[in-house]
CSV table of N, CA and C in Angstrom, one decimal:
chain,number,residue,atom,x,y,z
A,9,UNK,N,188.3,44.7,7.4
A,9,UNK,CA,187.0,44.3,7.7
A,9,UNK,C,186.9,42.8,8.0
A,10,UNK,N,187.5,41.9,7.4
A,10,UNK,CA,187.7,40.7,7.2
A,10,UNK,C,188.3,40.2,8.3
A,11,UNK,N,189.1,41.0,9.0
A,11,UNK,CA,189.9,40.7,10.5
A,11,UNK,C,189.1,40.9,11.6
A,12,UNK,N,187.9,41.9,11.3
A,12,UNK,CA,187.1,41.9,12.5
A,12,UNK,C,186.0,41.3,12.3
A,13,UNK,N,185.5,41.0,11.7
A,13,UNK,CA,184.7,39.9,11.9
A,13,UNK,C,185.4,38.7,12.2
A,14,UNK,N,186.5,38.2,12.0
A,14,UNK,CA,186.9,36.5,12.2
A,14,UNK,C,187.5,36.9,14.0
A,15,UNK,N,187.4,38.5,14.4
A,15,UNK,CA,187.4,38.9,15.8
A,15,UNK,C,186.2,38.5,16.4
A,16,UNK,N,185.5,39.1,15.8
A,16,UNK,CA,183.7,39.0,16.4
A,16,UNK,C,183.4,37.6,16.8
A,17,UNK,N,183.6,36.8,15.2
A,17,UNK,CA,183.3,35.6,15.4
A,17,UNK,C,184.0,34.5,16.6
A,18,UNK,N,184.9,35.1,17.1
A,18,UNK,CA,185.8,34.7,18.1
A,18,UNK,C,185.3,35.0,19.8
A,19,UNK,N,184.9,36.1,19.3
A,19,UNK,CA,184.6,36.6,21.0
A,19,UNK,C,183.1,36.1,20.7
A,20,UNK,N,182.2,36.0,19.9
A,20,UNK,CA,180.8,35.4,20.1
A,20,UNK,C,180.9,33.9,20.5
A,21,UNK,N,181.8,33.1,20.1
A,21,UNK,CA,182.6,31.4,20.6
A,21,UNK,C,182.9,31.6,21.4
A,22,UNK,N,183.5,32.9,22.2
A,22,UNK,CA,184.1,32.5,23.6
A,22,UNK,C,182.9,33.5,24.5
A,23,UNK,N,181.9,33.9,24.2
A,23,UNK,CA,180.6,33.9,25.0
A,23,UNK,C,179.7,32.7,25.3
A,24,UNK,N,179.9,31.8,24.2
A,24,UNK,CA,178.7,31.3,24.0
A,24,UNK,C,177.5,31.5,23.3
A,25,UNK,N,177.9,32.4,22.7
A,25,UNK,CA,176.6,32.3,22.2
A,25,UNK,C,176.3,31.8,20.9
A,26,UNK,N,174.8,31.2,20.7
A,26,UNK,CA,174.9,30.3,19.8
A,26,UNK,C,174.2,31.3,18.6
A,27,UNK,N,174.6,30.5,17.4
A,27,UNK,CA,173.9,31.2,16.0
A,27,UNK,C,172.5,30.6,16.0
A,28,UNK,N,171.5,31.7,15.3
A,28,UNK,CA,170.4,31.3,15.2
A,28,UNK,C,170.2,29.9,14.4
A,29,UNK,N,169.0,29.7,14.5
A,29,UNK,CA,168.8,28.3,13.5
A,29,UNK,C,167.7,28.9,12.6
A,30,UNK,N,167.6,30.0,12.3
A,30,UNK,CA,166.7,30.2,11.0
A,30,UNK,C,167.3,30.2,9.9
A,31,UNK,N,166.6,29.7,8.6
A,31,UNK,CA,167.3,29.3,7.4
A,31,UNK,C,167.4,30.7,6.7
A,32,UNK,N,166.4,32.0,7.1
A,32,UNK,CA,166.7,32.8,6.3
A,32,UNK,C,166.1,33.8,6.9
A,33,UNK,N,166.6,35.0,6.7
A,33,UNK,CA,166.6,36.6,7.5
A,33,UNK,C,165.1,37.3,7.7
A,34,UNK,N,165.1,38.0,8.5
A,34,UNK,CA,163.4,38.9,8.4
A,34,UNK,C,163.9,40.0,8.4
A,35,UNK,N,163.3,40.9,8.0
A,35,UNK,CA,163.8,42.3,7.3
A,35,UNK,C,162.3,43.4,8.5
A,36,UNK,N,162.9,44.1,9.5
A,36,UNK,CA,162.1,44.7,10.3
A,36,UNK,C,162.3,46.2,9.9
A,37,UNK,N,160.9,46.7,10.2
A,37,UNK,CA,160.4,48.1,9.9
A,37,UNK,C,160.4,48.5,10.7
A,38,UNK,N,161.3,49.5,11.6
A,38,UNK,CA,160.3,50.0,12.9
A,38,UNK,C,159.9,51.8,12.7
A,39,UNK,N,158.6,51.8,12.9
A,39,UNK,CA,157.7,53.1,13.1
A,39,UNK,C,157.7,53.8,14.8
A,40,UNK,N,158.1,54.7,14.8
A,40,UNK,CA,157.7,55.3,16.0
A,40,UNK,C,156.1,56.1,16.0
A,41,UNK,N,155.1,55.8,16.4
A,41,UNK,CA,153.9,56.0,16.1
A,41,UNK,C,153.5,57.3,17.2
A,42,UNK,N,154.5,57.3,18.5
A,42,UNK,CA,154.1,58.3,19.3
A,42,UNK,C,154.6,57.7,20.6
A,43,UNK,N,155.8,57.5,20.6
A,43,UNK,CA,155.9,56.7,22.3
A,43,UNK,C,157.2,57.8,23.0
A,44,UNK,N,157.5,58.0,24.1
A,44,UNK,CA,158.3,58.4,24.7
A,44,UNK,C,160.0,58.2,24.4
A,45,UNK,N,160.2,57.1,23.2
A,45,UNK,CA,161.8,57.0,23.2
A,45,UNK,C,162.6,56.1,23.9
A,46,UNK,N,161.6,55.1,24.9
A,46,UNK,CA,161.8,53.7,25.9
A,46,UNK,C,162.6,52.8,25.0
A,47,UNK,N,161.0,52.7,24.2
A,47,UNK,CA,161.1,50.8,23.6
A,47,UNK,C,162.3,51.2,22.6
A,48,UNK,N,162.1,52.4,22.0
A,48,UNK,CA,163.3,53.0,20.7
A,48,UNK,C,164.8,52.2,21.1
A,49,UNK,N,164.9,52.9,22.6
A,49,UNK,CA,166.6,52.8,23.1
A,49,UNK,C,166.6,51.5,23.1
A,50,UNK,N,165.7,50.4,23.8
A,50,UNK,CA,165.8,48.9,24.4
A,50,UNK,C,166.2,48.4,22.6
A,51,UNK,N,165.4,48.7,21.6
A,51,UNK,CA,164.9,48.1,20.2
A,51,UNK,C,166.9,48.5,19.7
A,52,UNK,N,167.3,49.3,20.0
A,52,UNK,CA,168.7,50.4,19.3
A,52,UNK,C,169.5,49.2,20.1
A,53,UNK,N,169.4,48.7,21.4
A,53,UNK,CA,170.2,47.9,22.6
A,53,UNK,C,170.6,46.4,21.8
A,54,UNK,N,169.2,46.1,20.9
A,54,UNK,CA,169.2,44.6,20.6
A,54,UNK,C,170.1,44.4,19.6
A,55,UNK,N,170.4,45.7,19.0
A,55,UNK,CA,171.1,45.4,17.9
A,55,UNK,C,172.7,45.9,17.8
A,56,UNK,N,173.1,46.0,19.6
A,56,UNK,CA,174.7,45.9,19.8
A,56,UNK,C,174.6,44.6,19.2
A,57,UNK,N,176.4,44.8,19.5
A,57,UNK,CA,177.0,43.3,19.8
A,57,UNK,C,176.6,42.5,20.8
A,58,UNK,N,176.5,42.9,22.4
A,58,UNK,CA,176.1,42.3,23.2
A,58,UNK,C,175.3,41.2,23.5
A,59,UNK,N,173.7,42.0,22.5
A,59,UNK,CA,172.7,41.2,22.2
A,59,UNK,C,172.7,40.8,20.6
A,60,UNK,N,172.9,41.1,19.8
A,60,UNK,CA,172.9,40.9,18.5
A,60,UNK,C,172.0,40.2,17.8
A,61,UNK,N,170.3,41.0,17.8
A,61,UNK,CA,169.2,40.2,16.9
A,61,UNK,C,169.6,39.9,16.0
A,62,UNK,N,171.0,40.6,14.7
A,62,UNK,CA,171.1,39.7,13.7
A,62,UNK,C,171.8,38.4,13.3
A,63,UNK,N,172.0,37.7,14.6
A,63,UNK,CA,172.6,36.7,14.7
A,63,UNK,C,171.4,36.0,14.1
A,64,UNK,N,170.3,36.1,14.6
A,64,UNK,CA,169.2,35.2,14.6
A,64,UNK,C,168.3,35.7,12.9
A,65,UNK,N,169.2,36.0,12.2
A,65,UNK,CA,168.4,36.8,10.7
A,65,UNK,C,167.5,37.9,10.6
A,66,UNK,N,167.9,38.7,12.0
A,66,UNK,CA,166.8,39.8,12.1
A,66,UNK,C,167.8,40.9,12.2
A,67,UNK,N,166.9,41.8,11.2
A,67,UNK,CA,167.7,43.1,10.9
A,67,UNK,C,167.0,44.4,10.6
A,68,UNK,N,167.2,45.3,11.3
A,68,UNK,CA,166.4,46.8,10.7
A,68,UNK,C,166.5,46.8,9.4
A,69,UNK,N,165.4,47.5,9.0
A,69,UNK,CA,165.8,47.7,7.3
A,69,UNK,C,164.8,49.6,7.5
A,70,UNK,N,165.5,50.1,6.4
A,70,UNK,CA,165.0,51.8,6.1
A,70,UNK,C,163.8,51.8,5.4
A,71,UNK,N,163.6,50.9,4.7
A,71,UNK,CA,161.9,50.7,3.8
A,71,UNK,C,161.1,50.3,4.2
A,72,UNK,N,159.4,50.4,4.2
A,72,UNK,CA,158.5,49.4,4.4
A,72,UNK,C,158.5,48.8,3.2
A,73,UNK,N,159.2,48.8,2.1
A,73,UNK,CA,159.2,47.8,0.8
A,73,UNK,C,160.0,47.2,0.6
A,74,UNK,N,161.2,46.9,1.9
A,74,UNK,CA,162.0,46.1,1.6
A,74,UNK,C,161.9,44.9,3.3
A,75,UNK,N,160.8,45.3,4.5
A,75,UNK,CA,159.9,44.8,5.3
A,75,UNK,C,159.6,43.5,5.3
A,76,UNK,N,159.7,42.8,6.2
A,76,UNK,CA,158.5,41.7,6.2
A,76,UNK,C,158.2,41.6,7.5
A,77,UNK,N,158.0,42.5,8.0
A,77,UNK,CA,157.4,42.9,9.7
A,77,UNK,C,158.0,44.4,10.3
A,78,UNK,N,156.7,44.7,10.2
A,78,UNK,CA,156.3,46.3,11.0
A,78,UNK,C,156.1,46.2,12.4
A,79,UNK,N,157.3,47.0,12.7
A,79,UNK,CA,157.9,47.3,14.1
A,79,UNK,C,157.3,48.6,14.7
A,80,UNK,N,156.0,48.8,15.6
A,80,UNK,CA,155.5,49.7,16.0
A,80,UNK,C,155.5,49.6,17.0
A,81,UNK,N,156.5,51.0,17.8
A,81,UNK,CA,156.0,51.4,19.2
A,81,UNK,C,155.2,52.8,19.3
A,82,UNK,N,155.2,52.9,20.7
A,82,UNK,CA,154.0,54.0,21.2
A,82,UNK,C,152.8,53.7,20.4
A,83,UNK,N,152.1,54.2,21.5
A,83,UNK,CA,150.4,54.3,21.4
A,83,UNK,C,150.0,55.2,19.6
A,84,UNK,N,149.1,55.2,19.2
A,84,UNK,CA,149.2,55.6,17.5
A,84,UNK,C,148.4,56.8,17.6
A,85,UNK,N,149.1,57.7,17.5
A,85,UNK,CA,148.9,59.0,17.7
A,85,UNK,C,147.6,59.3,16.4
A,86,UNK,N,146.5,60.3,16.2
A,86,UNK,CA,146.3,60.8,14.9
A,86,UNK,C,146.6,61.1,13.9
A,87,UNK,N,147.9,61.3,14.0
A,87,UNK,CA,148.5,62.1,13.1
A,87,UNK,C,149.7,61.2,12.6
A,88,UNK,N,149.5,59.8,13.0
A,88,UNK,CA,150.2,58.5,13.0
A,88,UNK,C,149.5,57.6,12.1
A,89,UNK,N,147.8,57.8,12.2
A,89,UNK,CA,147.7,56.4,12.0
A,89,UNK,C,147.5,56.0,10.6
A,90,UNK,N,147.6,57.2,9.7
A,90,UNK,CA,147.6,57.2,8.1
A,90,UNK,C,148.8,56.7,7.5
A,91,UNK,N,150.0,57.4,8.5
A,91,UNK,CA,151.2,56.9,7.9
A,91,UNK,C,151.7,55.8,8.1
A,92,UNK,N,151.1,55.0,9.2
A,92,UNK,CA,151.3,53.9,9.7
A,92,UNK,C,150.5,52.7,8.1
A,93,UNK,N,149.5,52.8,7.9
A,93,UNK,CA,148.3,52.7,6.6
A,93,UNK,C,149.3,52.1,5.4
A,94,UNK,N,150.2,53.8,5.3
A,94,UNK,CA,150.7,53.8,3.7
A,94,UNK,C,151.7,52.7,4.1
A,95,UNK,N,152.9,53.1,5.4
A,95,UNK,CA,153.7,51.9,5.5
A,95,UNK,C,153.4,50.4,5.2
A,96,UNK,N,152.4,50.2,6.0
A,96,UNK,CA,151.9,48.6,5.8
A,96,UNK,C,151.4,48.1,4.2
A,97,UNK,N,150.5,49.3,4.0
A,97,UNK,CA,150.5,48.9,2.3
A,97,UNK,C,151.4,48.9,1.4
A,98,UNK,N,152.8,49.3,1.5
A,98,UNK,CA,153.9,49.8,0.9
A,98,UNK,C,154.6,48.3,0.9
A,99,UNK,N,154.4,47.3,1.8
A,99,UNK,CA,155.0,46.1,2.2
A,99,UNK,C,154.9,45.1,1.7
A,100,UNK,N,155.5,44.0,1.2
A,100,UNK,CA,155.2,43.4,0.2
A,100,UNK,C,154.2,41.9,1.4
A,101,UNK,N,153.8,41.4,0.4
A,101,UNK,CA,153.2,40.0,1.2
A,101,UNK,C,154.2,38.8,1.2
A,102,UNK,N,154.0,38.2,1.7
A,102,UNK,CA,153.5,38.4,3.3
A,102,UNK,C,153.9,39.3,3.9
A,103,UNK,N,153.0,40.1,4.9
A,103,UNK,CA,153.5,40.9,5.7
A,103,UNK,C,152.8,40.6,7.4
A,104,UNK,N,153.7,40.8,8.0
A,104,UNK,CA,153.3,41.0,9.6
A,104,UNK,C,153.8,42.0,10.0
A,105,UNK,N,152.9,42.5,11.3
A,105,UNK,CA,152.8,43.7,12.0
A,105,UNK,C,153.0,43.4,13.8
A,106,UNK,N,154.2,43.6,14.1
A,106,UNK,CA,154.4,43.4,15.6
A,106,UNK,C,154.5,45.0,16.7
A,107,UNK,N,153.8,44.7,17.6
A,107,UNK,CA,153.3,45.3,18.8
A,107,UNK,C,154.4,45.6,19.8
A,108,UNK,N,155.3,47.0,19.7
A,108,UNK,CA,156.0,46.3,20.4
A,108,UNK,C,156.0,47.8,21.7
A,109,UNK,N,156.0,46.9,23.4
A,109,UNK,CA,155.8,47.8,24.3
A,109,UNK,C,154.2,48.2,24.5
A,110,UNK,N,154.1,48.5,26.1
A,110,UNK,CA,153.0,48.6,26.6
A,110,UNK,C,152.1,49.4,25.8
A,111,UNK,N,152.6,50.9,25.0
A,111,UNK,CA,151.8,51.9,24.3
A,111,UNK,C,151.5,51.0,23.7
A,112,UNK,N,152.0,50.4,22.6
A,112,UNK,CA,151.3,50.2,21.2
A,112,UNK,C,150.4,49.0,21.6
A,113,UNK,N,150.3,48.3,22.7
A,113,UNK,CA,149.5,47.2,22.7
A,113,UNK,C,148.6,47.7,23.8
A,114,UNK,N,148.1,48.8,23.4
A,114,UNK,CA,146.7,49.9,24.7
A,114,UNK,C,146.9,50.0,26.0
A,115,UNK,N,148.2,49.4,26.9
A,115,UNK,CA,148.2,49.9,28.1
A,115,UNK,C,148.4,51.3,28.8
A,116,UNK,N,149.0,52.0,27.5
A,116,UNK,CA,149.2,52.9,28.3
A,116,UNK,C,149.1,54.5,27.7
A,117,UNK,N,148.8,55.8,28.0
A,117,UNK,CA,148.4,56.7,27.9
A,117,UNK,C,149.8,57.8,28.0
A,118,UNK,N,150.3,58.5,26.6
A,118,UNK,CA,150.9,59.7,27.4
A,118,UNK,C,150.7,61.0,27.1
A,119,UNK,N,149.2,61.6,26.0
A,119,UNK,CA,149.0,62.8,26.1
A,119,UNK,C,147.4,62.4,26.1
A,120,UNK,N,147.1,63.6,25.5
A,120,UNK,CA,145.3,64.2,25.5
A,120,UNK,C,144.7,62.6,24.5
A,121,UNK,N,143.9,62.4,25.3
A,121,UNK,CA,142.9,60.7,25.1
A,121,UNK,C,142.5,61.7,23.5
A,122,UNK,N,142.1,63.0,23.0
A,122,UNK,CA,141.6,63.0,22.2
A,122,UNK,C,142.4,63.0,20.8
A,123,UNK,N,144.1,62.9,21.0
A,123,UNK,CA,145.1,62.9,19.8
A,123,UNK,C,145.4,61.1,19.8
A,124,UNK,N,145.1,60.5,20.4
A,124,UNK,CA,145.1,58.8,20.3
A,124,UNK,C,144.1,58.3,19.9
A,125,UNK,N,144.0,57.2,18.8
A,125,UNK,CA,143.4,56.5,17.9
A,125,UNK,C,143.7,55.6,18.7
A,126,UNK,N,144.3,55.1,19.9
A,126,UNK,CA,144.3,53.7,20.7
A,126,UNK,C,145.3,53.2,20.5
A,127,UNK,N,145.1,51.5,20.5
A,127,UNK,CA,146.5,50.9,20.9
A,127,UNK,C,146.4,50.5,19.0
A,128,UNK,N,147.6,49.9,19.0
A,128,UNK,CA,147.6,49.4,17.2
A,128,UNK,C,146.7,48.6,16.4
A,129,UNK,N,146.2,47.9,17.3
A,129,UNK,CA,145.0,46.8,16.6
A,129,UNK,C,144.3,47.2,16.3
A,130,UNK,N,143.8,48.4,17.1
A,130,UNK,CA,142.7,49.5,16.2
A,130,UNK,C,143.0,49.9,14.6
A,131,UNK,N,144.6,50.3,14.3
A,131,UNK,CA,144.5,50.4,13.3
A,131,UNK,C,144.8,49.3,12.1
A,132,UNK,N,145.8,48.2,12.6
A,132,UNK,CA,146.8,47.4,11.7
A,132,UNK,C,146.0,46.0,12.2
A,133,UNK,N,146.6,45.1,11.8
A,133,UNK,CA,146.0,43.5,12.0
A,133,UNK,C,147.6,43.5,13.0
A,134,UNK,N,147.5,42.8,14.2
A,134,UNK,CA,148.6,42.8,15.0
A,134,UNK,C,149.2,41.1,15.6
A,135,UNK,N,150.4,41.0,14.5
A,135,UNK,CA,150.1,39.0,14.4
A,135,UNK,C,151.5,39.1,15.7
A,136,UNK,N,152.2,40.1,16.4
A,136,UNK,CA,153.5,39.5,17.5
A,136,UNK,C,153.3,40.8,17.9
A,137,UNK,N,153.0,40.5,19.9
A,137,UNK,CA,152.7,41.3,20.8
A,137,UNK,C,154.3,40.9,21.7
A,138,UNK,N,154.6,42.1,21.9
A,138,UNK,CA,155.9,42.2,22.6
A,138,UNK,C,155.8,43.1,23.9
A,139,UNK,N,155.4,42.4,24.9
A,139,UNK,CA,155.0,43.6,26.5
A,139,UNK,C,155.9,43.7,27.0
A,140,UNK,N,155.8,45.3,28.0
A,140,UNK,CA,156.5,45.6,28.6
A,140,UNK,C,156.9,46.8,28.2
A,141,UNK,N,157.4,47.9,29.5
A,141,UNK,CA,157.6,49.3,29.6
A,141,UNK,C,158.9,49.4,29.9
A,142,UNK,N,159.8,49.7,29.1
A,142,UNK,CA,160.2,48.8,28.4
A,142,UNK,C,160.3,47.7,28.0
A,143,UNK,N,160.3,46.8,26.8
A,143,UNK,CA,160.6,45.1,27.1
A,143,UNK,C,162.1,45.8,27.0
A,144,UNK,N,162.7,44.5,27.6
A,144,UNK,CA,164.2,44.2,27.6
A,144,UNK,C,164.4,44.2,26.2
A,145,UNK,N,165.6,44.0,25.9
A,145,UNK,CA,166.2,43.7,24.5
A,145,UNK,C,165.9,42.0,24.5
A,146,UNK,N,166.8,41.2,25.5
A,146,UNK,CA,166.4,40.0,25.2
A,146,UNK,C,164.8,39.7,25.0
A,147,UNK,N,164.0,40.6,25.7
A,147,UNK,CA,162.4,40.2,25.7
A,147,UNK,C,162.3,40.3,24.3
A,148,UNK,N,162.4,41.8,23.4
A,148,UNK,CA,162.2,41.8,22.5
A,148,UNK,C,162.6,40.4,21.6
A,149,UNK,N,164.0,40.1,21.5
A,149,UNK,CA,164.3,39.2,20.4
A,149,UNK,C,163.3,37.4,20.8
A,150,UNK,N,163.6,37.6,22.3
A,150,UNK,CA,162.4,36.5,22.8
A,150,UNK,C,161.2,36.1,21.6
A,151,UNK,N,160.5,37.3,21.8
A,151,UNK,CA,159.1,37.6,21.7
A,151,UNK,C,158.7,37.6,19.7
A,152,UNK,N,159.8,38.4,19.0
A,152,UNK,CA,160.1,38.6,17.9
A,152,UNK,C,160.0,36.7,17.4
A,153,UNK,N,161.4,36.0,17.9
A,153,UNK,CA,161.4,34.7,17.1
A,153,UNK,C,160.2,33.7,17.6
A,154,UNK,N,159.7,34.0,18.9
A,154,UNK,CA,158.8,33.2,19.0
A,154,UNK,C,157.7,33.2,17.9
A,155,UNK,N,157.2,34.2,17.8
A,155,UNK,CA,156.4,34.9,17.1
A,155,UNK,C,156.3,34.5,15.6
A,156,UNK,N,157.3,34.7,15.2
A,156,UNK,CA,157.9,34.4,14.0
A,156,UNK,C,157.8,33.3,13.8
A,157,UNK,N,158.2,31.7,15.0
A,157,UNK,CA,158.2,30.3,14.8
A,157,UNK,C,156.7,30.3,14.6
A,158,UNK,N,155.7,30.4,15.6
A,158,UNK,CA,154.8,30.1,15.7
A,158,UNK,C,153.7,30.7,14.0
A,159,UNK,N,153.7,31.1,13.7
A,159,UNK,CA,153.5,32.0,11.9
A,159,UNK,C,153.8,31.0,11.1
């Protein structure tokens, strides 16, 4: 294990690319609330190697109690927006709630208007809006640290 990482670390030096400059990690929730499976694949993309959000201290995590930012795509189905509730309450404080993709931030429509509760602000307080059908993976991590600095 110990040989591939001091590999990793080697071909990330001979990309270029630089290590984040945050002093310490963010732990991301991501909910699929009801979206098509887009932002899923781009969100699954950022965390190759390639792109590597956790260079920059960002990391999926399996709990909303081990969270400190709720990762919602797709538009928030009915049958979403309670479970979406418990997750956020489950979360410790501070907590933030990011937007991520055209559904969850109300642009866009993919079944019966009467099984959508809307875009997420309807249901959650929404502190980092991430657009785009897909966003890119770089947009994503973009949009994520900005977001994060600016907080």
């Amino acid at each position: 294990m110990f040989v591939l990482l001091r590999q990793l670390a080697r071909v990330r030096h001979q990309a270029g690319l630089a290590r984040g400059e945050r002093s310490r990690s963010v732990a991301l929730r991501h909910v699929d609330a009801g979206s098509c499976n887009g932002c899923e694949h781009e969100l699954g993309l950022a965390t190759t190697p390639f792109y590597d959000i956790q260079r920059y201290g960002l990391d999926v995590v399996a709990s909303p109690r081990h969270a400190d930012v709720l990762l919602v795509t797709g538009p928030v189905t009915t049958r979403m927006a309670a479970a979406l509730r418990v997750a956020y309450d489950a979360m410790p404080e501070p907590r933030l709630v990011a937007a991520l993709g055209d559904c969850a931030l109300g642009c866009g429509i993919l079944a019966e208007r009467a099984e959508l509760v809307g875009a997420l602000e309807d249901v959650l307080p929404v502190d980092i809006r991430i657009p785009g059908c897909p966003p890119s993976p770089q947009a994503i991590a973009e949009h994520l640290l900005s977001g994060l600095d600016d907080l």
